[in-house]
Coordinates of C-alpha atoms and ligand atoms in Angstrom, one line a residue:
Chain A
M1 CA 88.9 45.5 90.8
T2 CA 86.6 48.4 89.8
R3 CA 88.3 50.4 92.5
Q4 CA 91.7 49.8 91.0
A5 CA 90.5 50.9 87.6
S6 CA 88.9 54.0 88.9
G7 CA 92.3 55.8 88.9
R8 CA 92.8 55.2 85.2
P9 CA 90.5 57.7 83.4
G10 CA 92.2 60.7 85.2
Q11 CA 95.6 59.4 84.3
D12 CA 94.6 58.9 80.7
R13 CA 93.4 62.4 80.6
A14 CA 96.6 63.8 82.0
W15 CA 98.5 61.8 79.4
R16 CA 96.3 63.0 76.6
R17 CA 96.8 66.6 77.7
R18 CA 100.6 66.2 77.8
L19 CA 100.5 64.5 74.3
L20 CA 98.3 67.3 73.0
S21 CA 100.5 70.1 74.3
P22 CA 101.1 72.6 71.5
W23 CA 104.8 72.3 71.9
L24 CA 104.4 68.7 70.6
T25 CA 101.5 69.0 68.3
T26 CA 102.6 72.1 66.4
P27 CA 105.9 70.8 65.0
C28 CA 104.1 67.5 64.1
L29 CA 101.3 69.2 62.3
L30 CA 103.8 71.5 60.6
A31 CA 105.8 68.5 59.4
L32 CA 102.6 66.9 58.2
A33 CA 101.7 70.0 56.2
L34 CA 105.1 70.2 54.6
L35 CA 104.9 66.5 53.6
A36 CA 101.5 67.1 52.1
W37 CA 102.8 70.2 50.3
N38 CA 105.7 68.2 49.0
G39 CA 103.5 65.3 47.9
F40 CA 101.1 67.6 46.2
V41 CA 103.9 69.4 44.2
T42 CA 105.7 66.2 43.1
H43 CA 102.6 64.2 42.4
W44 CA 100.9 66.8 40.2
R45 CA 104.3 68.1 38.8
V46 CA 103.5 71.6 39.7
S47 CA 105.8 74.2 38.1
G48 CA 108.3 75.8 40.5
F49 CA 107.0 79.2 39.2
I50 CA 103.5 78.5 40.5
L51 CA 104.2 76.6 43.7
P52 CA 107.8 75.6 44.6
A53 CA 108.4 72.5 46.7
P54 CA 109.1 73.1 50.4
G55 CA 112.7 72.1 50.1
P56 CA 113.8 75.0 47.9
V57 CA 111.6 77.4 49.8
L58 CA 113.3 76.5 53.1
A59 CA 116.7 76.6 51.4
E60 CA 115.9 80.1 50.2
W61 CA 114.7 81.1 53.7
G62 CA 118.0 79.8 55.1
A63 CA 119.9 81.9 52.7
L64 CA 117.7 84.9 53.5
L65 CA 118.4 84.5 57.2
L66 CA 122.2 84.6 56.5
S67 CA 122.1 87.6 54.2
P68 CA 122.8 91.0 55.8
G69 CA 120.9 92.8 53.0
A70 CA 117.7 90.9 53.9
W71 CA 118.1 91.8 57.6
L72 CA 118.4 95.5 56.5
H73 CA 115.0 95.1 54.7
T74 CA 113.6 93.3 57.8
G75 CA 114.9 96.1 60.0
L76 CA 113.2 98.8 57.9
T77 CA 109.9 96.9 57.9
V78 CA 110.1 96.5 61.6
L79 CA 111.0 100.1 62.1
G80 CA 108.0 101.3 60.0
T81 CA 105.7 98.8 61.9
L82 CA 106.9 99.9 65.4
A83 CA 106.8 103.6 64.6
G84 CA 103.3 103.3 63.2
F85 CA 102.2 101.1 66.0
L86 CA 103.4 103.5 68.7
L87 CA 101.6 106.3 67.0
A88 CA 98.4 104.3 66.8
A89 CA 98.7 103.2 70.4
G90 CA 99.2 106.8 71.6
F91 CA 96.5 108.4 69.5
G92 CA 94.1 105.4 69.8
I93 CA 94.3 105.4 73.6
A94 CA 94.0 109.2 73.8
A95 CA 91.0 109.1 71.4
G96 CA 89.3 106.3 73.4
I97 CA 89.7 108.3 76.6
L98 CA 88.4 111.5 74.9
L99 CA 85.3 109.6 73.7
S100 CA 84.7 108.1 77.1
L101 CA 84.7 111.6 78.7
S102 CA 82.0 113.0 76.5
P103 CA 79.0 111.0 75.2
T104 CA 78.1 114.0 73.1
L105 CA 81.4 113.8 71.3
E106 CA 81.0 110.1 70.8
R107 CA 77.5 110.7 69.3
L108 CA 78.8 113.4 67.0
S109 CA 81.8 111.5 65.8
S110 CA 80.4 108.0 65.6
P111 CA 79.1 108.3 61.9
F112 CA 82.6 109.5 60.9
I113 CA 84.3 106.8 62.9
V114 CA 82.2 104.1 61.3
A115 CA 82.8 105.5 57.8
F116 CA 86.5 105.6 58.5
Q117 CA 86.5 102.1 59.8
V118 CA 84.6 100.5 56.9
F119 CA 86.6 102.4 54.3
P120 CA 89.6 100.4 52.9
K121 CA 92.3 102.6 54.2
V122 CA 95.0 101.0 52.1
A123 CA 93.4 102.8 49.2
L124 CA 94.9 106.0 50.6
I125 CA 98.5 104.7 50.3
P126 CA 99.1 106.3 46.8
L127 CA 98.0 109.6 48.3
F128 CA 100.4 109.2 51.2
V129 CA 103.2 108.7 48.7
V130 CA 102.2 111.9 47.0
W131 CA 102.3 113.7 50.4
L132 CA 105.3 112.1 52.0
G133 CA 107.5 110.7 49.2
F134 CA 108.9 107.2 49.0
G135 CA 110.7 107.0 52.3
L136 CA 109.5 105.7 55.7
G137 CA 106.6 108.3 55.7
P138 CA 103.8 106.5 53.9
K139 CA 104.7 103.2 55.7
V140 CA 104.5 104.7 59.1
L141 CA 101.3 106.5 58.3
T142 CA 99.6 103.3 57.0
A143 CA 100.9 101.3 59.9
A144 CA 99.5 103.9 62.3
I145 CA 96.1 104.2 60.6
L146 CA 95.1 100.6 60.4
P147 CA 95.3 99.7 64.1
F148 CA 94.0 103.1 65.3
Y149 CA 90.3 102.0 65.4
P150 CA 90.7 98.8 67.3
V151 CA 93.0 100.4 69.9
M152 CA 90.6 103.4 70.3
M153 CA 87.4 101.2 70.5
N154 CA 89.0 98.8 73.0
T155 CA 90.1 101.6 75.2
L156 CA 86.6 103.1 75.1
L157 CA 85.0 99.7 75.7
G158 CA 87.3 99.0 78.7
I159 CA 86.5 102.4 80.3
R160 CA 82.8 101.7 79.7
S161 CA 83.0 98.3 81.4
V162 CA 84.1 99.7 84.7
P163 CA 81.4 98.4 87.1
E164 CA 79.1 101.0 88.7
G165 CA 80.0 99.8 92.2
L166 CA 83.7 100.7 91.6
R167 CA 82.6 104.2 90.3
D168 CA 80.5 104.6 93.4
I169 CA 83.4 103.8 95.7
M170 CA 85.6 106.3 93.9
A171 CA 82.9 108.9 94.1
S172 CA 82.6 108.2 97.9
F173 CA 86.3 109.0 98.2
G174 CA 85.5 112.4 96.6
A175 CA 87.8 111.6 93.7
G176 CA 87.9 114.2 90.9
R177 CA 87.9 113.4 87.1
L178 CA 91.7 113.0 86.7
P179 CA 92.1 110.6 89.7
L180 CA 89.1 108.7 88.5
L181 CA 90.8 108.2 85.1
R182 CA 94.2 107.5 86.5
R183 CA 93.4 105.3 89.4
L184 CA 90.2 103.4 88.2
E185 CA 89.3 103.8 84.5
L186 CA 92.7 103.3 82.9
P187 CA 93.9 100.4 85.1
Y188 CA 90.5 98.7 84.7
A189 CA 90.7 99.2 80.9
L190 CA 94.3 98.0 80.6
P191 CA 93.4 94.4 79.6
F192 CA 91.0 95.7 77.0
V193 CA 93.6 98.1 75.7
F194 CA 96.1 95.3 75.4
A195 CA 93.7 93.1 73.5
G196 CA 93.4 96.0 71.1
L197 CA 97.2 96.4 70.9
E198 CA 97.6 92.7 70.2
V199 CA 95.3 93.0 67.2
G200 CA 96.9 96.4 66.4
I201 CA 100.6 95.2 66.1
V202 CA 99.6 92.7 63.4
L203 CA 97.6 95.4 61.5
S204 CA 100.6 97.7 61.7
L205 CA 102.7 95.0 60.0
V206 CA 100.1 94.5 57.4
G207 CA 100.0 98.3 56.8
T208 CA 103.8 98.6 56.5
V209 CA 104.1 95.7 54.0
V210 CA 101.2 96.9 51.8
A211 CA 102.7 100.4 51.8
E212 CA 106.0 98.8 50.7
F213 CA 104.3 97.0 47.9
V214 CA 103.1 100.3 46.6
S215 CA 105.7 102.8 47.4
G216 CA 108.9 101.1 48.5
S217 CA 112.4 100.9 47.5
S218 CA 113.1 99.0 50.7
G219 CA 111.6 96.7 53.2
L220 CA 110.3 93.1 53.1
G221 CA 107.2 94.2 51.1
Y222 CA 109.3 95.7 48.4
L223 CA 111.6 92.7 48.4
L224 CA 108.7 90.4 48.0
V225 CA 107.3 92.3 45.0
S226 CA 110.7 92.5 43.4
R227 CA 111.1 88.7 43.7
I228 CA 107.7 88.1 42.0
N229 CA 108.6 90.5 39.2
S230 CA 111.8 88.5 38.5
F231 CA 109.8 85.2 38.8
E232 CA 111.8 83.9 41.8
T233 CA 108.8 82.3 43.4
A234 CA 110.8 80.2 45.9
Q235 CA 112.4 83.4 47.2
M236 CA 109.0 85.0 47.4
F237 CA 107.7 82.2 49.5
A238 CA 110.8 82.4 51.7
I239 CA 109.9 86.1 52.3
V240 CA 106.4 85.1 53.2
L241 CA 107.7 82.7 55.8
H242 CA 110.1 85.4 57.0
L243 CA 107.2 87.8 57.4
C244 CA 105.3 85.2 59.4
L245 CA 108.3 85.0 61.7
V246 CA 108.5 88.8 62.1
G247 CA 104.7 88.9 62.8
L248 CA 105.1 86.2 65.4
V249 CA 107.9 88.0 67.2
L250 CA 106.1 91.3 67.2
H251 CA 102.9 89.8 68.4
G252 CA 104.7 87.8 71.0
A253 CA 106.4 90.9 72.3
V254 CA 103.0 92.6 72.9
R255 CA 101.6 89.5 74.5
L256 CA 104.6 89.4 76.8
L257 CA 103.9 93.0 77.9
R258 CA 100.3 92.0 78.5
R259 CA 101.3 89.2 80.8
R260 CA 102.9 91.7 83.0
I261 CA 99.7 93.5 83.9
P262 CA 99.4 92.9 87.6
G263 CA 96.4 91.5 89.5
R264 CA 94.7 89.6 86.7
S265 CA 95.2 86.0 86.1
Chain B
M1 CA 59.4 109.1 119.4
A2 CA 61.8 111.5 121.0
E3 CA 64.6 112.9 119.0
P4 CA 68.1 111.7 119.9
P5 CA 70.0 114.1 122.1
D6 CA 72.9 115.0 119.8
V7 CA 71.7 114.9 116.2
L8 CA 74.5 114.1 113.7
I9 CA 72.5 113.4 110.5
R10 CA 69.2 115.1 109.9
L11 CA 67.0 114.0 107.0
D12 CA 64.8 116.9 106.3
G13 CA 61.9 115.9 104.0
V14 CA 64.4 114.1 101.8
G15 CA 62.7 112.2 98.9
K16 CA 63.6 110.7 95.5
D17 CA 61.6 110.5 92.3
Y18 CA 63.3 108.7 89.4
G19 CA 60.5 109.8 87.2
G20 CA 58.6 106.6 86.8
G21 CA 55.2 107.4 88.3
V22 CA 55.7 106.0 91.8
S23 CA 58.2 107.7 94.1
A24 CA 61.2 105.7 95.1
L25 CA 61.1 107.4 98.4
L26 CA 58.5 109.8 99.7
P27 CA 59.8 112.9 101.6
T28 CA 61.3 111.5 104.7
S29 CA 62.4 113.2 107.9
L30 CA 64.6 111.5 110.5
A31 CA 67.2 112.4 113.0
V32 CA 70.2 110.1 113.6
G33 CA 72.1 110.5 116.8
G34 CA 75.9 110.6 117.0
G35 CA 77.2 107.1 117.8
E36 CA 73.9 105.5 117.0
F37 CA 73.5 102.2 115.2
L38 CA 70.6 102.7 112.9
V39 CA 69.3 99.9 110.7
L40 CA 67.1 100.4 107.7
L41 CA 64.9 97.3 107.2
G42 CA 62.4 96.4 104.6
P43 CA 61.7 94.2 101.6
S44 CA 63.5 95.1 98.4
G45 CA 62.3 98.0 96.3
C46 CA 61.2 100.2 99.2
G47 CA 63.9 102.8 98.7
K48 CA 66.6 101.8 101.3
T49 CA 69.4 101.9 98.8
T50 CA 68.1 105.1 97.3
L51 CA 68.2 106.8 100.7
L52 CA 71.6 105.4 101.5
R53 CA 73.0 106.7 98.2
M54 CA 71.6 110.1 98.9
I55 CA 73.2 110.2 102.3
A56 CA 76.5 108.9 100.8
G57 CA 76.6 111.9 98.4
L58 CA 76.1 109.7 95.3
L59 CA 72.6 110.6 94.4
P60 CA 71.0 114.0 94.6
P61 CA 67.6 114.1 96.3
S62 CA 64.6 115.3 94.3
S63 CA 63.3 117.1 97.4
G64 CA 64.3 118.1 100.9
G65 CA 67.9 118.1 102.3
I66 CA 70.4 116.2 104.4
L67 CA 72.3 117.9 107.1
I68 CA 75.5 116.5 108.6
S69 CA 76.3 118.3 111.9
G70 CA 74.0 121.0 110.7
E71 CA 75.8 121.4 107.3
P72 CA 73.9 120.7 104.1
L73 CA 75.3 117.8 102.2
W74 CA 73.6 118.8 98.9
S75 CA 73.7 122.3 97.5
S76 CA 70.6 123.7 95.8
G77 CA 72.0 122.8 92.4
G78 CA 72.1 119.1 93.2
R79 CA 75.9 119.2 93.8
C80 CA 77.4 117.3 96.7
R81 CA 79.6 119.1 99.2
K82 CA 82.9 117.2 98.7
A83 CA 84.3 118.5 102.0
L84 CA 81.7 116.4 103.9
L85 CA 82.5 113.2 102.0
C86 CA 85.5 112.5 104.2
R87 CA 83.1 112.1 107.1
L88 CA 81.4 109.2 105.3
G89 CA 82.6 105.7 104.8
L90 CA 80.8 103.4 102.3
V91 CA 80.4 99.6 102.2
L92 CA 78.3 98.0 99.6
Q93 CA 76.9 94.5 99.2
D94 CA 79.6 93.6 96.7
A95 CA 83.0 94.5 98.2
N96 CA 84.0 96.4 95.1
L97 CA 87.7 96.0 95.7
F98 CA 90.0 97.1 92.9
P99 CA 91.0 93.7 91.4
W100 CA 94.6 94.8 90.5
L101 CA 95.4 96.1 93.9
T102 CA 96.3 94.1 97.0
A103 CA 94.1 94.3 100.1
E104 CA 96.5 96.9 101.6
E105 CA 96.7 98.9 98.5
N106 CA 92.9 99.0 98.3
V107 CA 92.8 100.4 101.8
L108 CA 95.6 102.9 101.0
L109 CA 93.8 104.2 97.9
P110 CA 91.4 106.6 99.6
L111 CA 94.3 107.8 101.8
E112 CA 96.4 108.5 98.7
L113 CA 93.5 110.3 97.0
R114 CA 93.0 112.5 99.9
G115 CA 96.7 113.2 100.3
G116 CA 97.9 114.9 103.4
S117 CA 99.9 112.5 105.5
E118 CA 103.2 111.0 104.4
R119 CA 103.6 107.6 103.0
G120 CA 104.8 105.8 106.1
R121 CA 101.9 107.0 108.2
R122 CA 99.4 106.1 105.5
T123 CA 100.8 102.5 105.4
A124 CA 100.6 102.3 109.1
R125 CA 97.1 103.6 109.1
A126 CA 96.0 101.1 106.4
Q127 CA 97.5 98.2 108.4
A128 CA 95.8 99.3 111.5
M129 CA 92.5 99.5 109.8
L130 CA 92.9 96.0 108.3
A131 CA 93.7 94.7 111.8
L132 CA 90.6 96.5 113.2
A133 CA 88.4 94.9 110.6
G134 CA 89.9 91.5 111.3
A135 CA 92.0 91.3 108.1
G136 CA 95.4 92.2 109.5
D137 CA 97.1 89.2 107.9
L138 CA 95.5 89.6 104.5
G139 CA 97.2 92.8 103.4
S140 CA 99.4 91.3 100.7
R141 CA 96.6 89.3 99.1
L142 CA 94.8 90.2 95.9
P143 CA 91.0 90.3 96.0
H144 CA 90.5 87.1 94.0
E145 CA 92.6 85.3 96.6
L146 CA 90.1 86.2 99.4
S147 CA 86.8 84.7 100.5
G148 CA 83.6 86.7 100.4
G149 CA 83.8 87.5 104.1
Q150 CA 87.5 88.5 103.9
R151 CA 86.8 90.8 101.0
Q152 CA 84.0 92.5 103.0
R153 CA 86.5 92.9 105.9
V154 CA 88.9 94.7 103.6
A155 CA 86.0 96.8 102.3
I156 CA 85.2 97.8 105.8
A157 CA 88.9 98.6 106.5
R158 CA 88.9 100.8 103.3
A159 CA 85.8 102.6 104.4
L160 CA 87.4 103.4 107.7
S161 CA 90.8 104.4 106.4
C162 CA 90.1 108.2 106.3
D163 CA 88.6 108.0 109.7
P164 CA 85.0 109.0 108.9
D165 CA 82.6 109.3 111.8
I166 CA 79.8 107.8 109.8
L167 CA 79.7 104.4 108.3
L168 CA 77.1 103.7 105.6
M169 CA 76.5 100.0 104.7
D170 CA 74.2 98.7 102.1
E171 CA 73.4 95.0 102.8
P172 CA 77.1 94.4 103.5
F173 CA 76.8 90.8 104.5
A174 CA 73.7 89.8 102.4
A175 CA 75.8 87.7 100.0
L176 CA 77.6 85.7 102.7
D177 CA 76.8 82.4 104.2
A178 CA 74.9 82.3 107.5
I179 CA 78.0 81.5 109.6
S180 CA 80.2 84.2 108.1
R181 CA 77.4 86.6 108.4
E182 CA 76.9 86.0 112.1
A183 CA 80.6 86.3 112.7
L184 CA 80.8 89.6 110.8
D185 CA 77.7 91.0 112.6
L186 CA 79.4 90.3 115.9
E187 CA 82.6 91.9 114.8
L188 CA 80.8 94.9 113.4
Q189 CA 79.2 95.4 116.8
K190 CA 82.6 95.1 118.4
L191 CA 84.1 97.6 116.0
W192 CA 81.2 100.0 116.6
L193 CA 81.5 99.7 120.4
E194 CA 85.3 100.3 120.2
T195 CA 85.3 103.2 117.7
G196 CA 82.0 105.0 118.6
K197 CA 81.2 105.5 114.9
T198 CA 77.7 106.2 113.7
I199 CA 76.5 103.4 111.6
I200 CA 73.6 103.3 109.1
L201 CA 73.2 99.7 107.9
V202 CA 70.7 98.5 105.3
T203 CA 69.4 94.9 105.5
H204 CA 66.4 92.8 104.6
S205 CA 67.2 90.3 107.4
I206 CA 64.9 90.9 110.4
A207 CA 67.2 89.0 112.8
E208 CA 70.2 90.9 111.7
A209 CA 68.3 94.2 112.1
A210 CA 67.0 93.3 115.6
F211 CA 70.4 92.0 116.7
L212 CA 72.5 95.0 115.6
A213 CA 70.2 98.1 115.9
D214 CA 69.7 100.7 118.5
R215 CA 66.8 101.7 116.3
V216 CA 65.2 99.9 113.3
V217 CA 63.6 101.9 110.6
L218 CA 61.0 99.8 108.9
F219 CA 60.4 100.7 105.3
A220 CA 57.3 100.1 103.2
P221 CA 57.3 99.8 99.4
R222 CA 55.5 101.5 96.5
P223 CA 55.9 104.3 97.3
G224 CA 59.0 103.9 99.5
R225 CA 58.4 105.4 102.9
I226 CA 59.1 104.9 106.6
A227 CA 56.4 102.7 108.1
E228 CA 57.6 102.4 111.7
L229 CA 60.5 103.1 114.0
V230 CA 61.4 100.5 116.6
E231 CA 63.8 101.2 119.4
L232 CA 65.7 98.2 120.8
R233 CA 67.1 98.4 124.3
F234 CA 69.0 95.1 124.6
P235 CA 72.2 95.6 126.5
R236 CA 75.6 95.7 124.8
P237 CA 77.6 93.9 123.8
R238 CA 74.9 91.6 122.5
E239 CA 75.8 87.9 122.3
P240 CA 74.4 85.4 119.9
E241 CA 72.4 83.8 122.8
L242 CA 70.3 86.9 122.8
M243 CA 68.6 85.6 119.7
F244 CA 67.1 82.7 121.6
T245 CA 65.5 84.8 124.3
P246 CA 61.8 85.4 124.3
E247 CA 62.2 89.2 124.3
F248 CA 64.3 89.0 121.1
Q249 CA 61.8 86.6 119.5
Q250 CA 59.0 89.0 120.4
V251 CA 60.7 91.8 118.5
V252 CA 61.4 89.6 115.6
R253 CA 57.7 88.5 115.5
H254 CA 56.5 92.0 115.7
L255 CA 58.8 93.2 112.8
H256 CA 57.8 90.1 110.8
E257 CA 54.1 90.7 111.2
R258 CA 54.5 94.4 110.3
M259 CA 56.6 93.5 107.2
S260 CA 54.1 90.9 106.0
A261 CA 51.2 93.3 106.5
L262 CA 53.1 95.9 104.4
M263 CA 53.8 93.4 101.7
G264 CA 50.2 92.4 101.7
Q265 CA 49.0 96.0 101.1
A266 CA 51.3 96.5 98.2
Ligands
ADP1 N1 68.5 104.2 89.0 C1 67.2 104.0 89.1 N2 66.3 104.5 88.1 C2 65.0 104.3 88.2 N3 64.4 103.7 89.2 C3 65.2 103.2 90.2 C4 66.6 103.4 90.2 N4 67.1 102.8 91.3 C5 66.1 102.3 92.0 N5 64.9 102.6 91.4 C6 63.6 102.2 91.9 O1 63.4 102.8 93.1 C7 62.7 101.9 94.0 C8 63.5 101.8 95.2 O2 64.7 101.1 94.9 P1 65.9 100.8 95.9 O3 66.2 102.1 96.6 O4 67.0 100.1 95.2 O5 65.2 99.8 97.0 P2 65.8 98.8 98.0 O6 67.3 99.1 98.2 O7 65.0 99.0 99.3 O8 65.6 97.4 97.5 C9 62.5 100.6 93.2 O9 61.2 100.6 92.8 C10 63.4 100.7 92.1 O10 62.9 100.1 91.0
MG2 MG1 69.0 97.8 97.9

């Protein structure tokens, strides 16, 4: 009898895991949250200006998804985000490599790097507007500056993490500086770089949207502010949801790239 | 002890001081013959790795020099002569395979870095070396799909890929289980007999040293130095049964007593 029962715990665990799969739990938890939200709003009779019920918000989001104008704004936000992100990726990786090459350079620059990192960079957006006008310029610049530091530091960290043994092996092949970088340091650092890029793409989106708050005549950030100004709170919430979707898609795209790194499971 | 007839590697008063009071290796002189199987034996901390790294061109000596076929490996400025590196193959305790490359790509890497031959010949060479090291069927595997022993075979194939005449091995099988270790010791001997390479192997296993070596260099710690040279004349190829013969046991006992005495002094 005990013997028969012994198969059970394993089976139970397998079932639990299947039941707790995110594909099942996430929609359930979301539905629960929406119900709670709805209950809260109706029970306390919260004004639609302060917090609209989920129904109207979802309806507005549906309308947004069907409106070509909204997609134009979405496209502009994505454009600013991607342009800034690519700049940050390029310069961040290059700067990380540069710092890894020279410990002196790293020592000299590290106070400035730290200062730059702790400084709230969005405070510079008005200045960017003065420099670059109201177009894409300030957005791209902000979207490039926010993720620069994590991309650079992760690249540096990745190169620093190369085990001494692998360096010894490369040295025993007589490999010069460039082959060392190309064949060992960069491939080794790639997962670190991608971890930085995953954080970075989200920061790029943040940068773009904040720049649009300040400077824009287009983009989802601009749209959001204009809806608040006209007290269309439900539409504003719909834009927030939409931004969440955009963020998920962008982040997912970077994760998908990361999955394609060979040789690491 | 008489010098070997054709000296391939000459250590000429080579020593290393890391700057911490005690020398890691006192100035050491030793001549290694072409085709010799030399084993560096000693407890840890007696400068075996330090010496091997200096011969491998990874660590500049603090004093003295190293000659390979009469050519100095280290210039006076502490720079290594890159042209001589292609004569050296290196195997470390950890296989240190590149995790994102397959076994075959790992073996190809030094060939690609050195350039020269065309792609097809390089691939053929890599496959031949994998086969020689007993890993002929593992070429498409990634390192994390290999056992410790298999990884070390691939590392040996990689070290051989540019056809060096000297193989430097720092405790290559120390992390393996006893059975794999014995198998790899036997295969290493076979490979050495077939290829005629000169091998310098570091170990702290007395039995492994006595089984493999033409000569055992016994090291003493603090400061690191050579304590004794022991020549072993057991015929080749040596079989595992050798280890149960009284002659072999006698060598092991001798080395063991010497090593215990050296540890006691320290
Ligand atoms: N990079 C290093 N810096 C300072 N001391 C070292 C370094 N490498 C080794 N040593 C010291 O040199 C001595 C010899 O070390 P090592 O050559 O690794 O010995 P073994 O390989 O025989 O165990 C030890 O006392 C060790 O602490
Ligand atoms: Mg050692």
